[in-house]
Coordinates of N, CA and C in Angstrom, one line a residue:
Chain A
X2 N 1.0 -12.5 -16.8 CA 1.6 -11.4 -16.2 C 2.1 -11.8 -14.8
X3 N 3.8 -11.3 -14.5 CA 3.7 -11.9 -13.0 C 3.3 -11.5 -12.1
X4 N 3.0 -11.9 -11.0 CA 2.1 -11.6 -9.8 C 3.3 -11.6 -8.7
X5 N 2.8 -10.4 -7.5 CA 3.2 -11.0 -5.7 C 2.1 -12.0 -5.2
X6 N 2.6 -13.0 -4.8 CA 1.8 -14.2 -4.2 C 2.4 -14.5 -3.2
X7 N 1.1 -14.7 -2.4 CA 1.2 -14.5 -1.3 C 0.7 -15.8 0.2
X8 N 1.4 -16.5 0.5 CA 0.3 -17.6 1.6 C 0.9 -17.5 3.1
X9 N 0.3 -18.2 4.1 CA -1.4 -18.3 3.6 C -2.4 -16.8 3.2
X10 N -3.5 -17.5 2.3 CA -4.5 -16.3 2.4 C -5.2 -16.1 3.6
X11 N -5.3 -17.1 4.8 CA -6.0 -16.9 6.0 C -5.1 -17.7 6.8
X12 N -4.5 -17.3 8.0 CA -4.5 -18.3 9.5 C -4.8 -17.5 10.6
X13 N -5.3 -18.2 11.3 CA -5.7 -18.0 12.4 C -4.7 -18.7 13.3
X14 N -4.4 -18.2 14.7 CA -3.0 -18.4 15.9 C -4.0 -17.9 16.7
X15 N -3.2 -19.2 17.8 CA -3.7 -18.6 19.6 C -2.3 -17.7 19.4
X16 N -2.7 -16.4 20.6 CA -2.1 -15.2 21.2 C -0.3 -15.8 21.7
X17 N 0.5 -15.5 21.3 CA 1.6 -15.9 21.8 C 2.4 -17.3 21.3
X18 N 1.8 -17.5 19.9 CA 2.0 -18.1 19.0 C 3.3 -17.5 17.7
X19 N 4.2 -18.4 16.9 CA 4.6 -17.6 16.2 C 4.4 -18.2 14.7
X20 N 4.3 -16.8 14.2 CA 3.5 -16.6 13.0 C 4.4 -16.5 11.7
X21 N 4.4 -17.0 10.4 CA 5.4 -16.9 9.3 C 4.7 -16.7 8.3
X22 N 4.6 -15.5 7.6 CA 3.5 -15.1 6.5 C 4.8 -15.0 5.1
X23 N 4.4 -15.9 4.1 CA 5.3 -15.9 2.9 C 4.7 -15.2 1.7
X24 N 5.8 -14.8 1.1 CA 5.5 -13.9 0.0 C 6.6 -14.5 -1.0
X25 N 6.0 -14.2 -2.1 CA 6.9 -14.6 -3.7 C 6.9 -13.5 -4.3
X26 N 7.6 -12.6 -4.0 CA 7.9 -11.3 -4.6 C 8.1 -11.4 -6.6
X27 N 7.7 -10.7 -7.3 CA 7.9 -11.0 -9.0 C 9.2 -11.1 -8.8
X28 N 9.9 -12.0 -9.9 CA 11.3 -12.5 -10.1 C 12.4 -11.3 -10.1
X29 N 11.8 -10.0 -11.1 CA 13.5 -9.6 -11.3 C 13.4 -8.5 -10.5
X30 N 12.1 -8.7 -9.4 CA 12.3 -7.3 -8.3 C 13.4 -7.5 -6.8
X31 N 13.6 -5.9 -7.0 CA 15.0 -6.2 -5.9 C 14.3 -5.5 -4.6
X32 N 13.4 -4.7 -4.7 CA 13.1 -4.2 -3.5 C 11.8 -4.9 -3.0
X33 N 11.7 -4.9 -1.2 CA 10.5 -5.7 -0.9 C 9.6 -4.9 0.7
X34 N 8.5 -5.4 0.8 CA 7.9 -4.6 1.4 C 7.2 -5.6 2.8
X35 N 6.6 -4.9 3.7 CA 5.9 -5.9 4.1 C 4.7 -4.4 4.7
X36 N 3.5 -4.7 4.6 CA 2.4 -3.6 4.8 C 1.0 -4.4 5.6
X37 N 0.8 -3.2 6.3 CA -0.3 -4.5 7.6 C -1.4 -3.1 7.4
X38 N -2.6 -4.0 7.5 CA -4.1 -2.9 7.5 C -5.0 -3.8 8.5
X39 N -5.2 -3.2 9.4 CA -5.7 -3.4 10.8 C -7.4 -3.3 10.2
X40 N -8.3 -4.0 10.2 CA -10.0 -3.9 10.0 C -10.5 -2.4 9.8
X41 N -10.5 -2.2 8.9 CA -11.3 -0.6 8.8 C -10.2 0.5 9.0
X42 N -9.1 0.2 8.9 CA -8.2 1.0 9.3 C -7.0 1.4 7.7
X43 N -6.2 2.0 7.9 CA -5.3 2.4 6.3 C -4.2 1.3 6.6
X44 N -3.7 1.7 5.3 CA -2.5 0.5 5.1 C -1.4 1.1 5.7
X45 N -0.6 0.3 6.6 CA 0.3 0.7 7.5 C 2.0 0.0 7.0
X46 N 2.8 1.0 6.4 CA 3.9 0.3 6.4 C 4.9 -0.1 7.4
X47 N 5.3 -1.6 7.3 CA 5.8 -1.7 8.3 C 7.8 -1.6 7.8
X48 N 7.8 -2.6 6.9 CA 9.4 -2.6 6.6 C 9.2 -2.7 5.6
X49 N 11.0 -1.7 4.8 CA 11.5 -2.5 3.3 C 12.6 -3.1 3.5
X50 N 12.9 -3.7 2.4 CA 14.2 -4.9 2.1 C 14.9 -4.5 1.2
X51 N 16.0 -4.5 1.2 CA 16.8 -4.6 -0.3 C 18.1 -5.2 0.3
X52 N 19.0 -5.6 -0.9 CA 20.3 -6.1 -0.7 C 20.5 -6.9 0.6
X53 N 19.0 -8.2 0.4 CA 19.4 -8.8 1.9 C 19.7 -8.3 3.2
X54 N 18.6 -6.8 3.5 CA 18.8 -6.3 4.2 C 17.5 -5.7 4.5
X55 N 17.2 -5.2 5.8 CA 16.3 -4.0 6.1 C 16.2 -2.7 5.7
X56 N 16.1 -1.7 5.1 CA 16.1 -0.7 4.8 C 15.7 0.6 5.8
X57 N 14.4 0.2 6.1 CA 13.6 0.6 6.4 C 12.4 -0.1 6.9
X58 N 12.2 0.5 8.9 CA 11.2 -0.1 9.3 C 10.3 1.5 10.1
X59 N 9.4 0.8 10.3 CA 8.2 1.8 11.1 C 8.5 1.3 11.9
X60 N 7.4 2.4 13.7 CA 7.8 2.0 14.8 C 6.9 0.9 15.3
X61 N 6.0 0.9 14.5 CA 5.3 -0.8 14.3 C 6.6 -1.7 14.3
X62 N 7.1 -2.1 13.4 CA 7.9 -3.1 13.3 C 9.2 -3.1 14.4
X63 N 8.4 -3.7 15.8 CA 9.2 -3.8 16.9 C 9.8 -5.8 16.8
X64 N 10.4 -5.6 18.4 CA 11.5 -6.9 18.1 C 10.7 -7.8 17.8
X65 N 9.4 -8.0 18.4 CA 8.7 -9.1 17.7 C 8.5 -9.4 16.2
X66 N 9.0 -8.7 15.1 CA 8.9 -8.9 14.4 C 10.7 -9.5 13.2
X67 N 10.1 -10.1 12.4 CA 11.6 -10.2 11.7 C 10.9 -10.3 10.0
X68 N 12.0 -9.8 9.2 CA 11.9 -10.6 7.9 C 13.3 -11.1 7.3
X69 N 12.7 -12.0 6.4 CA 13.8 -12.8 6.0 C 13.6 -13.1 4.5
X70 N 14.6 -13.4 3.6 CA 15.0 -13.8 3.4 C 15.9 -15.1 2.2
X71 N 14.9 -16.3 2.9 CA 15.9 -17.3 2.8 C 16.4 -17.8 1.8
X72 N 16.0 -17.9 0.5 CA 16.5 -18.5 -0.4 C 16.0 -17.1 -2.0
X73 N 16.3 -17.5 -3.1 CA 16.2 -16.8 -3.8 C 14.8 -16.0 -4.5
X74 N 14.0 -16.6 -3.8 CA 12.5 -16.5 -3.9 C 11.3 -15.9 -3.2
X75 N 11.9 -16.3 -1.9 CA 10.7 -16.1 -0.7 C 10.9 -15.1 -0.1
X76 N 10.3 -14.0 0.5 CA 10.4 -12.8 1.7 C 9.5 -13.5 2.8
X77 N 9.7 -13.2 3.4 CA 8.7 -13.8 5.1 C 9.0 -12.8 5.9
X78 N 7.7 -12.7 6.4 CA 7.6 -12.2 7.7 C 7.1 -12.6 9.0
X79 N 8.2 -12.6 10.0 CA 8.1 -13.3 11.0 C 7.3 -12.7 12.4
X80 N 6.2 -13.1 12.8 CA 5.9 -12.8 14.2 C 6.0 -13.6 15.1
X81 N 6.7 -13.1 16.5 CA 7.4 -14.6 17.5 C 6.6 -14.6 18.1
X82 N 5.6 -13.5 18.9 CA 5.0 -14.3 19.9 C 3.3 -13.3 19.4
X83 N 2.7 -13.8 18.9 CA 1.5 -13.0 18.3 C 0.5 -12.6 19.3
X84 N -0.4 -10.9 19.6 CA -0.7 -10.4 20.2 C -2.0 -9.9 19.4
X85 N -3.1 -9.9 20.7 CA -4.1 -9.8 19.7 C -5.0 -8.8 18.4
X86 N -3.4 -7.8 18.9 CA -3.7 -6.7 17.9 C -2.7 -6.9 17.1
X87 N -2.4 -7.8 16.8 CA -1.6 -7.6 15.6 C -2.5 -9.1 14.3
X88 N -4.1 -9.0 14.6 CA -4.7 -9.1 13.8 C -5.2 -8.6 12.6
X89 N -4.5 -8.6 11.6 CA -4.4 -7.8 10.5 C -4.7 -8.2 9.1
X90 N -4.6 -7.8 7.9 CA -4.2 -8.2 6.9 C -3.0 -8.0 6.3
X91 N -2.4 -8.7 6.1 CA -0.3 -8.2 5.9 C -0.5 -8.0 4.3
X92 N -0.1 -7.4 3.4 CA 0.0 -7.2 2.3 C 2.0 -7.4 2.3
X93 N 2.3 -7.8 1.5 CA 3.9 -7.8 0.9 C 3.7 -7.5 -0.7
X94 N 4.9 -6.4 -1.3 CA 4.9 -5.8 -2.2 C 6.4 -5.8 -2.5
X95 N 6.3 -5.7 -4.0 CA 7.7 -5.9 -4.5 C 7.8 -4.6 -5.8
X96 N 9.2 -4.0 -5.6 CA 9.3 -3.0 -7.3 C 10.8 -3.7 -7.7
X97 N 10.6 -3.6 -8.8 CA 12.1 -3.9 -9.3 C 13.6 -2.6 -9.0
X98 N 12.7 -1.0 -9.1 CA 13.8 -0.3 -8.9 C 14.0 0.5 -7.5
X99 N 14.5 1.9 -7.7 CA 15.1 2.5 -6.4 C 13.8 3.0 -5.5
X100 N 14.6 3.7 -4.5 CA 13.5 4.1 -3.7 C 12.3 4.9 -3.7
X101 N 12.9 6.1 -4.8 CA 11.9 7.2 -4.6 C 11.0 7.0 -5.8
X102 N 10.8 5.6 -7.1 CA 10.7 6.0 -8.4 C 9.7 4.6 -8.3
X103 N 9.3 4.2 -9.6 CA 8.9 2.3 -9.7 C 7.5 2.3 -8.7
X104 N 6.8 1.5 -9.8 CA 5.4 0.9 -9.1 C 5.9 0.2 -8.2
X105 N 4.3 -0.5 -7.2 CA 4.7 -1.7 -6.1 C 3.9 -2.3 -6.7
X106 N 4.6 -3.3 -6.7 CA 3.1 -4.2 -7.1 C 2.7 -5.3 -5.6
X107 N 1.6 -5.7 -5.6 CA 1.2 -6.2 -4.1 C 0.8 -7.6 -3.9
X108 N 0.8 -8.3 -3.2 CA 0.4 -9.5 -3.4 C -1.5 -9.1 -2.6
X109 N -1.9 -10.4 -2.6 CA -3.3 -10.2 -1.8 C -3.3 -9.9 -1.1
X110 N -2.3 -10.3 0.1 CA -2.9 -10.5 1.4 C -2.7 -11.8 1.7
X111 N -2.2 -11.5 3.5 CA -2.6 -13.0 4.1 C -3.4 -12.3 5.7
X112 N -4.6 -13.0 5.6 CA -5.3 -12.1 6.7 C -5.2 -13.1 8.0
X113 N -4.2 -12.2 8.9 CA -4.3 -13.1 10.2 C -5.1 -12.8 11.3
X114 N -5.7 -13.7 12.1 CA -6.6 -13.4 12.8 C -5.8 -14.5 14.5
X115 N -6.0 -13.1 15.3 CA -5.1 -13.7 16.5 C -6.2 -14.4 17.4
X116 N -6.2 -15.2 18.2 CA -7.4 -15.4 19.4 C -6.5 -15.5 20.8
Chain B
X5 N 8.4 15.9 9.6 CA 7.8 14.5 9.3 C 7.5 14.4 8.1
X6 N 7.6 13.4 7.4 CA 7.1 13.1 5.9 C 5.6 12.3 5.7
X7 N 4.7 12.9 5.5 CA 3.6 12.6 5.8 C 2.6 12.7 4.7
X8 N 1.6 11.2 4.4 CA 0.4 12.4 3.2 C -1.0 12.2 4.4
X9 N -2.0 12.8 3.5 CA -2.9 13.2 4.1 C -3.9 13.3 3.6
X10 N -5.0 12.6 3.7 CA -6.2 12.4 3.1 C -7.5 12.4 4.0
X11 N -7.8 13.8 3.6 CA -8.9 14.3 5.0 C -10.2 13.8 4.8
X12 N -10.6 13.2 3.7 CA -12.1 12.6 4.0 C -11.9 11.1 4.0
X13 N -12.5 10.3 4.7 CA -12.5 8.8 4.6 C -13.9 8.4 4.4
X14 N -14.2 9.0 3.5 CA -15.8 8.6 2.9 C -16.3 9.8 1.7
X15 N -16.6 9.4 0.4 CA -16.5 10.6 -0.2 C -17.7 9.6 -1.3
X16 N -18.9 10.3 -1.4 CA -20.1 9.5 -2.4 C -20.5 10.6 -3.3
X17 N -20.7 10.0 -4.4 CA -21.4 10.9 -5.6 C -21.8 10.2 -6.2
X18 N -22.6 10.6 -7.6 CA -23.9 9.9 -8.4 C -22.9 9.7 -9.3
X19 N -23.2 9.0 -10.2 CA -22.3 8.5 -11.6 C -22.8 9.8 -12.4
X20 N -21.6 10.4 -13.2 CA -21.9 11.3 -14.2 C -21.3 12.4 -13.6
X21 N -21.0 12.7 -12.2 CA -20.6 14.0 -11.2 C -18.8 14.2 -11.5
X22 N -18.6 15.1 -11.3 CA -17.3 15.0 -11.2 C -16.4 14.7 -9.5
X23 N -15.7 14.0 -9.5 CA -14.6 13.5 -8.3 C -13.5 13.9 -8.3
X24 N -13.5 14.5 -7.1 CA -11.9 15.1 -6.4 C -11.7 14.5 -4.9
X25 N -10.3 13.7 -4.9 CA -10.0 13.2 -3.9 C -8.8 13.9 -3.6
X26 N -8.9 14.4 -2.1 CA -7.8 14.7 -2.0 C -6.6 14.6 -1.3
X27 N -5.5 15.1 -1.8 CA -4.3 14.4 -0.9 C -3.4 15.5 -0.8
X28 N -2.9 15.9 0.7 CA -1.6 16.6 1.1 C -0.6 16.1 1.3
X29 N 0.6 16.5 1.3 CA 1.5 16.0 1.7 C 2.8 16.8 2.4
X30 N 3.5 16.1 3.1 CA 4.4 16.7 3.7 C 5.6 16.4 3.5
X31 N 6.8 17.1 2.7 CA 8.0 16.3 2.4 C 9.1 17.2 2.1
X32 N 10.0 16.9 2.9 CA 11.1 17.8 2.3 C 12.2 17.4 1.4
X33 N 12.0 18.2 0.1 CA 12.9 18.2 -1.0 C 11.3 17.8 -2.4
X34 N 11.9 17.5 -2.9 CA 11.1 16.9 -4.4 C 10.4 15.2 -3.9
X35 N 8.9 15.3 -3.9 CA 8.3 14.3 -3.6 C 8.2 13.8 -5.2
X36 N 8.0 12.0 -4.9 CA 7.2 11.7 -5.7 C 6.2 10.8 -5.2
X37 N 5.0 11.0 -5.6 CA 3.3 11.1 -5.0 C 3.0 9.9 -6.3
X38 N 2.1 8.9 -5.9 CA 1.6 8.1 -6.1 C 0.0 7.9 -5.9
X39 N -0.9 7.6 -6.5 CA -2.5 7.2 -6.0 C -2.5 5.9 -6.8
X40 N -2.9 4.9 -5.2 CA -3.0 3.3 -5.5 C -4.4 3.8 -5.6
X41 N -5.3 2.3 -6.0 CA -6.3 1.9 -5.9 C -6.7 0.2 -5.5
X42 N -8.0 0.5 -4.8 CA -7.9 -1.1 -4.1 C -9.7 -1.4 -4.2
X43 N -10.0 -2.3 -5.7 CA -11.2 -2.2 -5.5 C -11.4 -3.5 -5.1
X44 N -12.9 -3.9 -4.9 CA -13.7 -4.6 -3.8 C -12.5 -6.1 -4.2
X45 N -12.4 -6.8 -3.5 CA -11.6 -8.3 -3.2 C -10.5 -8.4 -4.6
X46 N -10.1 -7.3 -4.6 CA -8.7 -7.3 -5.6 C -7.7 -6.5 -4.9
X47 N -6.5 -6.8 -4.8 CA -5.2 -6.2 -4.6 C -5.3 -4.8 -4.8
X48 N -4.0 -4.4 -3.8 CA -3.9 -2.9 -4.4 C -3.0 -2.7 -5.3
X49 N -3.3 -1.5 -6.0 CA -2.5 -1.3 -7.5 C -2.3 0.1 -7.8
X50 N -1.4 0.1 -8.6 CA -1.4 1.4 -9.1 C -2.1 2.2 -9.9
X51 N -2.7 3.3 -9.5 CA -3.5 3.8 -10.7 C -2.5 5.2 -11.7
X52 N -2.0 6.2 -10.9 CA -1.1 6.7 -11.3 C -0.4 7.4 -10.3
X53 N 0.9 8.2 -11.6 CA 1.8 8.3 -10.6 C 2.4 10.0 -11.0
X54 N 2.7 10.5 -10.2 CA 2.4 12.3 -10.6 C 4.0 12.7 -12.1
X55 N 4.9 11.8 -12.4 CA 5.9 11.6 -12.6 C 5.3 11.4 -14.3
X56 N 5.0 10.8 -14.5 CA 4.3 10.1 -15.5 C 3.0 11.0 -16.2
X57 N 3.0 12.4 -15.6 CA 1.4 12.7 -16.2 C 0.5 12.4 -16.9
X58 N 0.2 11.0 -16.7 CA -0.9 10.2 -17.6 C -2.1 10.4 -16.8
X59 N -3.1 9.8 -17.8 CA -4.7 9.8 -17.2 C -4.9 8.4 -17.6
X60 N -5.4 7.7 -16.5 CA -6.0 6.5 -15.8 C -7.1 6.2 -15.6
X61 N -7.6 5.4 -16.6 CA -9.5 5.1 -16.3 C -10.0 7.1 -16.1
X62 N -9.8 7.8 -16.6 CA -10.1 9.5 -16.7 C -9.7 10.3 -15.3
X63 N -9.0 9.0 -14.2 CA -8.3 9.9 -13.6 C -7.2 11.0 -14.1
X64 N -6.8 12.0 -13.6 CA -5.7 12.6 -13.3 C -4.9 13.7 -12.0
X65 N -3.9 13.5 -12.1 CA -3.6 14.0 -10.5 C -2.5 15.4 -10.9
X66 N -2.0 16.1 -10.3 CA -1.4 17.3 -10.8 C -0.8 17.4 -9.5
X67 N 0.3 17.9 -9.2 CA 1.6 18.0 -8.2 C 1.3 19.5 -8.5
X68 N 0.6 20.0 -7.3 CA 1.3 21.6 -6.8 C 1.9 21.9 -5.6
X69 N 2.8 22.2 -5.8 CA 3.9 22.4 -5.3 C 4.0 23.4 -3.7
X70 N 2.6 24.3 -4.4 CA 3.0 25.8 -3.8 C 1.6 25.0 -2.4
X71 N 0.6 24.4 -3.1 CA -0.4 23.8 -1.9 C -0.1 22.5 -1.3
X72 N 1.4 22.0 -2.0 CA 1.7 20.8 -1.2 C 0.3 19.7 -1.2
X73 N -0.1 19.7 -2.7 CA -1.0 18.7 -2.7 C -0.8 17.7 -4.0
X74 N -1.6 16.9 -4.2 CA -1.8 15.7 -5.0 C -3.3 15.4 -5.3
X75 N -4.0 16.5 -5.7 CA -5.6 15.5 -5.5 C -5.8 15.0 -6.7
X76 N -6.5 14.4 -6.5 CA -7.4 13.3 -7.8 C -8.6 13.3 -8.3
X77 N -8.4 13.3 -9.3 CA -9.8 14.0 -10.1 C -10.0 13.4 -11.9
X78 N -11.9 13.8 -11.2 CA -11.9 12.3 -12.7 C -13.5 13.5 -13.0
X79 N -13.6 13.9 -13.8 CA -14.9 14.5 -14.4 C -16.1 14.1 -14.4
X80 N -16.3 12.8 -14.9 CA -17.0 12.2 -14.9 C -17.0 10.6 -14.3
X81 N -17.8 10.7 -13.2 CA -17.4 9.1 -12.3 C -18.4 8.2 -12.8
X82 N -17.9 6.9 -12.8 CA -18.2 5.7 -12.6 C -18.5 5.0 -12.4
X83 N -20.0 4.0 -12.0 CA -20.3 2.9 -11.1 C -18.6 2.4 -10.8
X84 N -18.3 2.0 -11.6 CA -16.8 1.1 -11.4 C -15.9 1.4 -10.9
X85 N -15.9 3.0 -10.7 CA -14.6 3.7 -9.5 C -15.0 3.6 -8.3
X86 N -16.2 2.8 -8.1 CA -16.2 3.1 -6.5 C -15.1 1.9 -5.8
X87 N -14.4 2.4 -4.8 CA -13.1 1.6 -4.5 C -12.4 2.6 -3.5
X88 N -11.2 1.7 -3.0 CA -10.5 2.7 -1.7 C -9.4 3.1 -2.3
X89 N -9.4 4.4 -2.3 CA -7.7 4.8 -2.9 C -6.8 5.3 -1.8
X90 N -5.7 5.1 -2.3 CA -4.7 5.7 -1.3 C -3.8 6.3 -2.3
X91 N -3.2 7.9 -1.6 CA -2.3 8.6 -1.5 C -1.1 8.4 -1.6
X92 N 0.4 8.0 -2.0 CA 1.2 7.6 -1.2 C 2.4 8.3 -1.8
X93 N 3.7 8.6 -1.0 CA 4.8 9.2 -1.5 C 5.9 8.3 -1.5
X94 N 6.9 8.8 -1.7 CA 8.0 8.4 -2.6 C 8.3 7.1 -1.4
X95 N 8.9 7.3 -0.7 CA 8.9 6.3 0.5 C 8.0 5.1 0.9
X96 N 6.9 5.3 -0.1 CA 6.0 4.2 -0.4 C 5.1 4.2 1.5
X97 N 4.9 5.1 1.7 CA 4.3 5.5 3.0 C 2.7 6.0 2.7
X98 N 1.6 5.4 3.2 CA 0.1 5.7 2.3 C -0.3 6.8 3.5
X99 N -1.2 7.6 3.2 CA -2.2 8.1 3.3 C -3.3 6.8 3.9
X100 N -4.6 7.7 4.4 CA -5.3 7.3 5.5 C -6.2 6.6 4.3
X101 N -6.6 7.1 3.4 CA -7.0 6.2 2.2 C -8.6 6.8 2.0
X102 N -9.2 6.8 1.1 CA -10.4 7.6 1.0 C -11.3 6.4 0.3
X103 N -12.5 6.3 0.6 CA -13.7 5.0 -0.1 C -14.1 6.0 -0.6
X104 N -14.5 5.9 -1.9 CA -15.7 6.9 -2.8 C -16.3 5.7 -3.4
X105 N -17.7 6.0 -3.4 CA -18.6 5.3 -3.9 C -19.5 6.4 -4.5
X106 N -19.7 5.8 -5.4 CA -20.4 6.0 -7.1 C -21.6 5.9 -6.9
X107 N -22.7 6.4 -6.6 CA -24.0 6.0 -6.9 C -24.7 5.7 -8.2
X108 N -25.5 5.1 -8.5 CA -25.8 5.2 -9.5 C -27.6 6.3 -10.1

C-alpha cells in the first residue's frame, strides 16, 4: 500500500540554523500539506500545495518558512533561520483530490528539536 | 471564523462503556467534517468521514446541522480505541484533539 514518507525521522539544529524537512507525498496525489504539533499540543496546519503552488497558509507559516517543490516527487519544507519554538513534530500529508472532499493520508513525522 | 472544536482533551472509560467524543464546528456554507485518529507511535489516519456514513472499528459520527456538531460515538469501547482523535473540516483544519483511554 503506498505510504507519505517522510525524513529525517529526527534532527536536531542549533537556534538559527536552517532546516529542510522532506516528504514523498503517494504518487498520483496532487494536493500537499505540511502540519506541525508542538509537544502536548494539537496538530497545527500550517500550508497547502497544489499546482506548484501555495494554496493556503496559516499565520504560523511566516517568512521564515518556505515549501517547495523541486522535482516530481519531493515536497520540503523549508526553515531559514530556526527558533526555539519552532520545535515540533512536522507531519506532511498528501490527497489525490479537491479541497473540501478526499482522505489525507500522513507521513510519520519528522521530529525537530531546536537547541 | 471556520473553526472545530473539541472541548475535552482527556476523556477515560472502562472497556464495554459507551464513548462520545465531541466535536463543534464553525463553518459557513456546507461543511465537510472528518474524525482522524492517531494511535500510540503510528501516523495519523483516517477513521471516518461524515460524507460517507460508514461505521469504523463501531465508530460512527452523524452531521447535525441544527447543533453544528460532529460527535463520535462507539457503544461499546475498546482496550484498542484508546488513541488521540481529531476533529477536522473540509479545509483540513483539526480540532484541539481529544485522548480517550479505555480502561480495562
Amino acid at each position: 500500500e503506498p505510504e507519505v514518507t517522510q525524513t529525517p525521522s529526527h534532527q536536531v539544529t542549533q537556534m538559527g540554523q536552517e532546516v529542510i524537512l522532506r516528504c514523498v507525498p503517494i504518487s498520483n496525489h496532487l494536493y500537499f500539506y505540511w502540519y506541525r504539533q508542538i509537544l502536548g499540543q494539537k496538530v497545527e496546519f500550517l500550508v497547502s500545495f497544489y499546482n506548484n503552488e501555495i494554496s493556503e497558509k496559516s499565520e504560523i507559516f511566516d517568512d521564515q518558512f518556505s515549501v517547495e517543490r523541486p522535482d516530481g516527487s519531493n515536497f520540503t519544507l523549508k526553515i531559514r533561520s530556526t527558533k526555539l519554538e519552532d520545535s515540533a513534530m512536522y507531519f506532511c500529508a498528501s490527497r489525490w483530490t479537491g479541497k473540501n472532499t478526499g482522505e489525507l493520508f500522513f507521513g510519520e513525522g519528522s521530529r525537530l528539536t531546536v537547541l | 471564523a471556520q473553526r472545530v472544536t473539541q472541548p475535552e482533551k482527556l476523556l477515560s472509560v472502562f472497556k464495554g462503556a459507551p464513548v462520545e467524543l465531541k466535536c463543534n464546528y464553525s463553518y459557513s456554507g456546507s461543511p465537510e467534517l472528518f474524525w482522524y485518529v492517531q494511535y500510540s507511535r503510528q501516523r495519523l489516519q483516517l477513521l471516518l468521514r461524515h460524507i460517507s456514513r460508514e461505521s469504523i472499528k463501531g465508530f460512527t459520527a452523524d452531521l447535525n446541522k441544527g447543533e453544528t456538531s460532529f460527535h463520535l460515538k462507539k457503544p461499546f469501547a475498546q482496550e484498542e480505541d484508546s488513541a488521540m482523535y481529531y476533529c477536522a473540516l473540509s479545509d483540513m483544519r483539526f480540532g484541539a484533539g481529544t485522548r480517550l483511554t479505555v480502561k480495562p
